[in-house]
Short mmCIF file of C-alpha atoms in Angstrom, two decimals:
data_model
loop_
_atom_site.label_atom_id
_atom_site.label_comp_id
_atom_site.label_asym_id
_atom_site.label_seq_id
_atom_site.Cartn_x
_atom_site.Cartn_y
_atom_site.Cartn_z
CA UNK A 1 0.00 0.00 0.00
CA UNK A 2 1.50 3.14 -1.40
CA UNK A 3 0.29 6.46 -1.92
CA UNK A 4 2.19 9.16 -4.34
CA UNK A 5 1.33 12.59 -5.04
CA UNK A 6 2.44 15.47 -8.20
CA UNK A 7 2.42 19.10 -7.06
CA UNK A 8 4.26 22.07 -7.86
CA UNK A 9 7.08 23.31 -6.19
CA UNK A 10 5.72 26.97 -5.91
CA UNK A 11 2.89 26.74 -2.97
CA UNK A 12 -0.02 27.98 -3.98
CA UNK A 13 -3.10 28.55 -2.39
CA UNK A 14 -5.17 26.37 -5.66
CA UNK A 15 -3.81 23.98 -7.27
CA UNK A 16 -4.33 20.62 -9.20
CA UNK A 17 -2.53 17.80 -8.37
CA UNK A 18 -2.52 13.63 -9.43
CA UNK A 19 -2.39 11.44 -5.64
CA UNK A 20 -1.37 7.67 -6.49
CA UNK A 21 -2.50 4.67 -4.75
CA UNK A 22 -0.50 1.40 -5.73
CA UNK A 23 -1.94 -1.92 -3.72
CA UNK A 24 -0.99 -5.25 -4.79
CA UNK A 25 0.15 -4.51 -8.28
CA UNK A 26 -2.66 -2.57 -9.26
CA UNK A 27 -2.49 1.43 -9.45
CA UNK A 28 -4.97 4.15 -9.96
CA UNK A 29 -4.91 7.65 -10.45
CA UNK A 30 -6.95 10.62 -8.95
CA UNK A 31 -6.96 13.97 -10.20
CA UNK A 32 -7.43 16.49 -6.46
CA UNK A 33 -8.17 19.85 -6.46
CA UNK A 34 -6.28 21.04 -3.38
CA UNK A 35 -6.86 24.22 -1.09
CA UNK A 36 -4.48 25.48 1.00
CA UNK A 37 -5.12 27.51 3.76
CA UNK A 38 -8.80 29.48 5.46
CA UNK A 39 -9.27 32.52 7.29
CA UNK A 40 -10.66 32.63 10.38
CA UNK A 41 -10.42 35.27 13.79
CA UNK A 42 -9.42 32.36 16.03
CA UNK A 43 -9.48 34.81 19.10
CA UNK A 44 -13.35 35.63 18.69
CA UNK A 45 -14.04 32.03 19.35
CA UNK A 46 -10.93 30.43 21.55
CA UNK A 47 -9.46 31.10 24.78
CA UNK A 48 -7.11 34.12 25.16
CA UNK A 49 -6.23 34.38 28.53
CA UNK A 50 -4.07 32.29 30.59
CA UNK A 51 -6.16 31.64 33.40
CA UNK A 52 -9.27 30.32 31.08
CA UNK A 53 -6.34 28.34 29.61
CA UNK A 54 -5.40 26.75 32.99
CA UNK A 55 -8.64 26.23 33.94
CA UNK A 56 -9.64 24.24 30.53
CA UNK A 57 -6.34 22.10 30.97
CA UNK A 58 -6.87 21.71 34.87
CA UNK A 59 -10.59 20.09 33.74
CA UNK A 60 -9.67 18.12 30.40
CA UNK A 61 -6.64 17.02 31.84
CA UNK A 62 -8.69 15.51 35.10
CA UNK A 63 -11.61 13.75 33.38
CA UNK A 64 -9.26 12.09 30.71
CA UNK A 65 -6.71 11.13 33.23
CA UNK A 66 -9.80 9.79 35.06
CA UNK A 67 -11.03 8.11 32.01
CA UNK A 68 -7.93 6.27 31.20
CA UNK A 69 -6.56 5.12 34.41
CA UNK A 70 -9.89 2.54 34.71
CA UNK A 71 -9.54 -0.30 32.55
CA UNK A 72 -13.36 -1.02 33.09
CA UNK A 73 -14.02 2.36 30.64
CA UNK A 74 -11.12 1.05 27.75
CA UNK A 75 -10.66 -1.62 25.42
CA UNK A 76 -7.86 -2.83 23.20
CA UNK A 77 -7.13 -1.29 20.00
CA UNK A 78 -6.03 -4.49 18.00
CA UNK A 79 -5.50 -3.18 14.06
CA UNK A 80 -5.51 -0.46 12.59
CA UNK A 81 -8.77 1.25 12.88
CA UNK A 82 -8.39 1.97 9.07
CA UNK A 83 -5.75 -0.68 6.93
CA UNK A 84 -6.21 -3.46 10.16
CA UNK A 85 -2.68 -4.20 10.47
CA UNK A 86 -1.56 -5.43 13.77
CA UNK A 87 -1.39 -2.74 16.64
CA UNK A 88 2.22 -4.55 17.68
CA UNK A 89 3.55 -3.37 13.99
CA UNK A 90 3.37 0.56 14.91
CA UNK A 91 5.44 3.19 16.11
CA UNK A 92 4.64 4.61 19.43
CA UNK A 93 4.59 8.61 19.31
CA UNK A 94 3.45 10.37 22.68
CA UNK A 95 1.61 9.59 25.73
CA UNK A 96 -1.22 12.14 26.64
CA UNK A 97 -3.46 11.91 30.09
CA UNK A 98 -2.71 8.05 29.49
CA UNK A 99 -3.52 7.35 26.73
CA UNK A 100 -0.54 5.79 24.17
CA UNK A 101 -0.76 7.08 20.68
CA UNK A 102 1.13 5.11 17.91
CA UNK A 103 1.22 5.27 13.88
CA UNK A 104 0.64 2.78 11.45
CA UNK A 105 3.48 1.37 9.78
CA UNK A 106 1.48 0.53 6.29
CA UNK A 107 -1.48 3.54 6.12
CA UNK A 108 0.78 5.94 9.16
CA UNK A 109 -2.73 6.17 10.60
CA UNK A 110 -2.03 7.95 14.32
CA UNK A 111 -4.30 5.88 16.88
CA UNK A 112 -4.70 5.14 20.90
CA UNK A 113 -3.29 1.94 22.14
CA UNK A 114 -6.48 2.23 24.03
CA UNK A 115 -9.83 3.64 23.83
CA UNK A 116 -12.90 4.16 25.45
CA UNK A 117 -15.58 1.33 24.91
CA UNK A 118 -18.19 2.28 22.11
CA UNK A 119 -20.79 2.35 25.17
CA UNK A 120 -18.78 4.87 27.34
CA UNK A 121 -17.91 6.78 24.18
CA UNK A 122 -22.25 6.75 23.08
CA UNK A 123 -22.84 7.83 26.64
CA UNK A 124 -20.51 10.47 26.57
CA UNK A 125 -21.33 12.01 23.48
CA UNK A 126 -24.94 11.85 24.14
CA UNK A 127 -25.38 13.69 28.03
CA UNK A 128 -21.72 15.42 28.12
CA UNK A 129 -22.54 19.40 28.25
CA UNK A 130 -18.99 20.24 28.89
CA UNK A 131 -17.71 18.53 25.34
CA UNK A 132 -20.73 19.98 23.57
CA UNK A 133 -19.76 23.58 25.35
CA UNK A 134 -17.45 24.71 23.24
CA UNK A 135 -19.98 24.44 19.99
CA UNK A 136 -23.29 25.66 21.95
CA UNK A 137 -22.12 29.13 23.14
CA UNK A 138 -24.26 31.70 22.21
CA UNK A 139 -21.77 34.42 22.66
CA UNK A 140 -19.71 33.17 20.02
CA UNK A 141 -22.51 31.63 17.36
CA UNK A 142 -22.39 34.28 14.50
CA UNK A 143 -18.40 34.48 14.57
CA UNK A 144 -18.84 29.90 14.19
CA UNK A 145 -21.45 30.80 11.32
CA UNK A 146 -19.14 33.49 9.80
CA UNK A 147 -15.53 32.02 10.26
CA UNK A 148 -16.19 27.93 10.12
CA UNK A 149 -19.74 27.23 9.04
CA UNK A 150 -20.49 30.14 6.10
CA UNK A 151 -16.87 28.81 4.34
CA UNK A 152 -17.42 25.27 4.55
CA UNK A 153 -20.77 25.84 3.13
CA UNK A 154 -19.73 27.82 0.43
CA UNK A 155 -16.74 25.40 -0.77
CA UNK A 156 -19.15 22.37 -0.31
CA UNK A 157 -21.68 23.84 -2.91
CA UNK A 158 -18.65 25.05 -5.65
CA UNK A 159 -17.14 21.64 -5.11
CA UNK A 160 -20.71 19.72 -6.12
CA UNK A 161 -21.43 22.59 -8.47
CA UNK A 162 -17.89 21.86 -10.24
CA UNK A 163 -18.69 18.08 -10.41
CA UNK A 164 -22.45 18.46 -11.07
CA UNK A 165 -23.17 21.45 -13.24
CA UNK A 166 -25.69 22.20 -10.48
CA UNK A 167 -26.18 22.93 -6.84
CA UNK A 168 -27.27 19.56 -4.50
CA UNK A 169 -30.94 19.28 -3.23
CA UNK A 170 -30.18 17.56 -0.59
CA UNK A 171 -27.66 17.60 2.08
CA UNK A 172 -27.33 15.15 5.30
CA UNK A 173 -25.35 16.56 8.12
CA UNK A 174 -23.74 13.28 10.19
CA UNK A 175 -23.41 14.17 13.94
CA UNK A 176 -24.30 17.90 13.24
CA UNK A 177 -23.16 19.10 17.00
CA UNK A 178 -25.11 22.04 17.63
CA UNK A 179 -26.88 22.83 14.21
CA UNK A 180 -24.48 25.24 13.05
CA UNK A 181 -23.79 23.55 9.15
CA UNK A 182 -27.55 22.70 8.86
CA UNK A 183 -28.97 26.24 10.02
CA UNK A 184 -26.04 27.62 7.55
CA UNK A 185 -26.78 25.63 4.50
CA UNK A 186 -30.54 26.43 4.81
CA UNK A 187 -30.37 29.82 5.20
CA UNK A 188 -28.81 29.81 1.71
CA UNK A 189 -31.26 28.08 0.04
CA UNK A 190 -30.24 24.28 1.10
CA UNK A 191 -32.37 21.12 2.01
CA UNK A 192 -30.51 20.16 5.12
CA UNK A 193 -31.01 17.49 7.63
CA UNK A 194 -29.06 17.05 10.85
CA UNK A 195 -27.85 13.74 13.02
CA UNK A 196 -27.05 14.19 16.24
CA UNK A 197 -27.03 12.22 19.42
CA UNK A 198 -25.53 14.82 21.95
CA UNK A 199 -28.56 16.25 23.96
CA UNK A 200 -27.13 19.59 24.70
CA UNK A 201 -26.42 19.94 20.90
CA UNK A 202 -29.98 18.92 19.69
CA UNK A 203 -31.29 21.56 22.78
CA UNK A 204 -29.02 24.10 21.22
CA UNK A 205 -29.99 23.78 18.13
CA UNK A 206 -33.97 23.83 18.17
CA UNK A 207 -33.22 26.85 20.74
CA UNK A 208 -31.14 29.15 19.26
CA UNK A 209 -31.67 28.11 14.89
CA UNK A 210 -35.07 26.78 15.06
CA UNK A 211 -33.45 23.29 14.09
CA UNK A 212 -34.36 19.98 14.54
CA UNK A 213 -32.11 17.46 14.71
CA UNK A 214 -32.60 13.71 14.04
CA UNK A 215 -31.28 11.35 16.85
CA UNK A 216 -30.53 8.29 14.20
CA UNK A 217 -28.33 5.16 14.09
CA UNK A 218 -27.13 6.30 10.97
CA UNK A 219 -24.92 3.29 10.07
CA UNK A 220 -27.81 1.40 10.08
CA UNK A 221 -30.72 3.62 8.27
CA UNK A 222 -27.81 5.32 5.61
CA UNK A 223 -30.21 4.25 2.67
CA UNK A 224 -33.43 5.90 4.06
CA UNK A 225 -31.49 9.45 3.97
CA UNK A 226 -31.35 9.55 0.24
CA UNK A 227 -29.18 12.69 -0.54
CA UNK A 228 -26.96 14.62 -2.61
CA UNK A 229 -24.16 15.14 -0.18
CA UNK A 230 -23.23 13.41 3.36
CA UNK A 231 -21.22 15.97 5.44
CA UNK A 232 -18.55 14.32 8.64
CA UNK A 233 -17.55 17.49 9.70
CA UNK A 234 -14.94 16.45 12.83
CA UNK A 235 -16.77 12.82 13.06
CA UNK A 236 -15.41 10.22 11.58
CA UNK A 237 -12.53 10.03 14.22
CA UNK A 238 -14.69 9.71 17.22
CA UNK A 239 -15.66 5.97 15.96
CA UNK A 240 -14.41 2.78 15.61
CA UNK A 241 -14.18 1.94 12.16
CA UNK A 242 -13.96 5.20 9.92
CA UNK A 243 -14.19 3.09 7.10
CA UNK A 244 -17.60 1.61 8.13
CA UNK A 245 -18.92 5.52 8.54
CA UNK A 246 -17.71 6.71 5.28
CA UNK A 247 -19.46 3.54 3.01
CA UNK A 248 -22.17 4.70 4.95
CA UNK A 249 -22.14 7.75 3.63
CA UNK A 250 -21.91 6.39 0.30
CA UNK A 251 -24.48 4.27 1.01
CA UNK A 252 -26.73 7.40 1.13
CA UNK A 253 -26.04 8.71 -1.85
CA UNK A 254 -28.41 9.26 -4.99
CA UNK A 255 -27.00 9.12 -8.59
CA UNK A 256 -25.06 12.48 -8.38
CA UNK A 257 -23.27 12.23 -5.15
CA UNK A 258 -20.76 13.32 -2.88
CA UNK A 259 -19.44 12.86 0.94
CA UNK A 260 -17.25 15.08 2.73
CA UNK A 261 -15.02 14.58 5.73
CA UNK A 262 -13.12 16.91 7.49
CA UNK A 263 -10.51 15.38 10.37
CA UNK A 264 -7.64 16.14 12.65
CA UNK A 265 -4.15 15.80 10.73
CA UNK A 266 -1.33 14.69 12.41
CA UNK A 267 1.11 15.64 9.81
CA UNK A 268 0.50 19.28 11.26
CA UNK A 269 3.03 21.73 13.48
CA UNK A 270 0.29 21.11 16.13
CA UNK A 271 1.09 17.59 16.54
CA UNK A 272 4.69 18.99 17.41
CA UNK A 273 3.75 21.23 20.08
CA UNK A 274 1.98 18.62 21.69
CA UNK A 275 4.74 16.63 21.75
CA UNK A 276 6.51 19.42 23.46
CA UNK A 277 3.93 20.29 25.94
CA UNK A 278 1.83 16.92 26.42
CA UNK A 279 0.57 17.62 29.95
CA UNK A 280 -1.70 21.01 28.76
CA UNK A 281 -3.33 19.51 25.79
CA UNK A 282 -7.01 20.46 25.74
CA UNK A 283 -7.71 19.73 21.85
CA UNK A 284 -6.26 18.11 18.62
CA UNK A 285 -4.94 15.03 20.56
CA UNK A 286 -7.08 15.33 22.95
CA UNK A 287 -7.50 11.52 23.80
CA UNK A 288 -11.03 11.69 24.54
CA UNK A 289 -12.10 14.31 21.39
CA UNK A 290 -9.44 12.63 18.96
CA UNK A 291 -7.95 9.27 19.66
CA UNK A 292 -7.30 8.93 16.16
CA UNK A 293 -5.63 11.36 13.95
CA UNK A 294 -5.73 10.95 10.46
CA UNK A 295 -2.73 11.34 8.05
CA UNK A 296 -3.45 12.24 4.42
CA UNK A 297 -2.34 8.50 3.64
CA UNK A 298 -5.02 7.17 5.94
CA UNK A 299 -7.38 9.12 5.38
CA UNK A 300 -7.23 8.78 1.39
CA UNK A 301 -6.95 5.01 2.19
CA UNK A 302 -10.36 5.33 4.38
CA UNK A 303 -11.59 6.80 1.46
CA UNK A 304 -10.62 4.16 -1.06
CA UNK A 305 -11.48 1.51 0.97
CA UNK A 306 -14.98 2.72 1.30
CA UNK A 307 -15.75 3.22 -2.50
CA UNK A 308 -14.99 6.82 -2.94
CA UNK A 309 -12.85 8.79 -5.02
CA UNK A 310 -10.96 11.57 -4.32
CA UNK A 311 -11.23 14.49 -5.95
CA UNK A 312 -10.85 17.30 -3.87
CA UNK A 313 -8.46 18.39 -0.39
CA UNK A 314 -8.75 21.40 1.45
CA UNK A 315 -6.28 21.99 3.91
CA UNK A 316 -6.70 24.88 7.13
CA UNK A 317 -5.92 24.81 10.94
CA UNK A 318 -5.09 26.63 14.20
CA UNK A 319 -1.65 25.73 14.13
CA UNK A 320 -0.32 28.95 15.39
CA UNK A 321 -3.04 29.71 17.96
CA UNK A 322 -1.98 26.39 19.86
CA UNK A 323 1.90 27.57 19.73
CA UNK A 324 0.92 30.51 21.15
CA UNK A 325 -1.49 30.20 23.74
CA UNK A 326 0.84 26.98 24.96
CA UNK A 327 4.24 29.27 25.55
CA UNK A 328 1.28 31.73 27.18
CA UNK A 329 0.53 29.14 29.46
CA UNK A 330 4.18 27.50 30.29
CA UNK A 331 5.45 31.14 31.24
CA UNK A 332 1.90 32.60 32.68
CA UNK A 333 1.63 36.04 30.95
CA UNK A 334 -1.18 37.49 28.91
CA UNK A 335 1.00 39.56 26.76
CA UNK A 336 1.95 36.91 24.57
CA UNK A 337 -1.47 36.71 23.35
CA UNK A 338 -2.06 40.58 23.50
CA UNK A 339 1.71 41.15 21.56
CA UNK A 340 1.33 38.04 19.08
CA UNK A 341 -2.31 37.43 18.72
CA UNK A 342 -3.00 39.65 15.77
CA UNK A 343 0.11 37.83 14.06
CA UNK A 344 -2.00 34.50 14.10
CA UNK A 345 -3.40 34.85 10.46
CA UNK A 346 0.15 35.25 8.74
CA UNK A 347 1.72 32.34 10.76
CA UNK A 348 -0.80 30.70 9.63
CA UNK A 349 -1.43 31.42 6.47
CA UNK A 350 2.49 29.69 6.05
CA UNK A 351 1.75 26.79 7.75
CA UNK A 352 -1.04 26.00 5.60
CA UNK A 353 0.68 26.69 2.77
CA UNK A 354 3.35 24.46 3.93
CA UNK A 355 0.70 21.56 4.61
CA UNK A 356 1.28 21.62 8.33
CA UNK A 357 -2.52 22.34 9.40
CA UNK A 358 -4.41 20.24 11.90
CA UNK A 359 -7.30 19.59 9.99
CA UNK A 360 -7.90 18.42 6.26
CA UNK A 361 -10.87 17.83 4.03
CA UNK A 362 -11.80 15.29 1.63
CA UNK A 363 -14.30 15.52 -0.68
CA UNK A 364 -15.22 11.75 -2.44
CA UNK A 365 -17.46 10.24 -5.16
CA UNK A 366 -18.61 7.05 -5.37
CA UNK A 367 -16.34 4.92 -7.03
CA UNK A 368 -17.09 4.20 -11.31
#
């Protein structure tokens, strides 16, 4: 299992590029369309001062520690959640709250020696407020529409548009947190359907967007939601099998399709600083929000694997927030943030351009 990519040499922001998979003799070809980089005011929606950064770590660093010192709440990790090669064949990385990340040897998929059990995991997702928190905030819902949702709407419906010669009918949101995507998409004209099983997220959304959410096994009913395009924005590596998920998605799919995933990367600079500062991590590796993190081998394998072809990337992150509010937080002073914070966009505008974001897209059509 190989994977090979053409791009320029000169980083640009758009450009169009040929990834190649080789497996077992046999080769194939996909033609991406790859975005670098996405602008976004990361301090009207994250923490900026040290003390609400202590206090964060001082709570996600107790209830994961918590989580992974009881073996009752884990369960062996035995292949690779995505190419199922043996867990012994990997490459142990860091250790965070407990929990043992490693990479793939074959796919370099970046997974927990350990996880939760699917039933802790369900449970948590479903009647946690504090993980749910950071989406349902009401102070900060129309910089999430204007900085994450509005943009990921808008590349969604050029993407299908580009493919399609038209805009979708129908969209399917899978584990839609608090509405935001849905309430986006239909306020520009979008059928849009939402599945979520988080309580304080389905609460949010009917509250605050008028939104109802569906709380659906999705795996099993993925034919019933006949669409145009399945969205897994930041879901894919909360379960077991990501591979499973994304067929789903195919599954659901009329005769002009399209699913999109978006994941953690851990190719990215932030993956580096939490190597460097592994006992304040709050997200990205985050054992409890991420316990996998996706490199673009893995997830282009997911995708492959689950009858899709690639044909767009879009890569975009808060790389250079994460530096900064970590050496905030090792030396305890503000002025970092008030000095540096206006510098975020241009650090990370290079670090995108560079490819070392924390999150990636992938857009995917049903295999031909």
């Amino acid at each position: 299992m190989k994977w090979t990519r053409t791009s320029s040499l000169e980083a640009q922001k758009n450009q169009q590029e040929i990834w190649i998979y080789e497996n077992n003799g046999k080769r194939k070809e996909y033609p991406v369309e790859v975005t670098l980089g996405k602008p976004i005011d990361i301090l009207s929606l994250k923490i900026s001062k040290v003390a609400d950064f202590k206090s964060k770590v001082d709570s996600v660093k107790s209830s994961r520690t918590s989580v992974y010192s009881n073996k009752a709440n884990l369960e062996a990790v035995e292949n690779c959640p995505i190419c199922a090669r043996p867990a012994d064949q990997t490459n142990r990385v860091l250790n965070i709250y407990g929990a043992t990340f490693t990479t793939c040897q074959q796919c370099f998929h970046c997974y927990a020696l350990y996880k939760p059990t699917d039933a802790f995991l369900a449970d948590f997702y479903k009647t946690s407020s504090a993980y749910q928190s950071t989406y349902a905030d009401k102070n900060t819902q129309k910089q999430r529409l204007e900085w994450i949702s509005r943009p990921k709407a808008q590349y969604i419906l050029d993407q299908y548009k580009k493919r399609y010669g038209r805009l979708p009918k129908k969209v399917v949101d899978v584990g839609a947190g608090s509405g935001h995507f849905v309430y986006q998409l239909r306020s520009m004209g979008i059928d849009c359907d939402g599945i979520e099983i988080s309580e304080s997220g389905i609460a949010f959304a009917r509250e605050v967007f008028a939104v109802d959410l569906k709380n659906a096994d999705f795996l099993k009913d993925a034919e019933k939601f006949k669409c145009d395009v399945v969205t897994f924005w930041g879901l894919i590596e909360h379960v077991s099998r990501p591979t499973v998920m994304l067929e789903a998605g195919r599954r659901a799919l009329g005769a002009q399709g399209m699913v999109v995933a978006e994941v953690p990367r851990f190719e990215s600079f932030s993956t580096a600083v939490h190597r460097a500062f592994p006992d304040s991590v709050i997200r990205h590796l985050d054992p409890m929000d991420h316990n996998q993190c996706f490199s673009d081998s893995s997830l282009a394998t997911a995708f492959v694997l689950s009858g899709l072809d690639i044909s767009s990337a879009w890569y975009f992150g808060m790389d250079a927030y994460e530096f900064l509010s970590q050496l905030a937080y090792s030396i305890g002073e503000d002025k970092v943030m008030e000095l540096w914070g206006e510098k975020i966009p241009v650090l990370q505008e290079q670090l995108d351009l560079g490819r070392l974001s924390d999150f990636v897209l992938f857009v995917g059509t049903p295999s031909k």
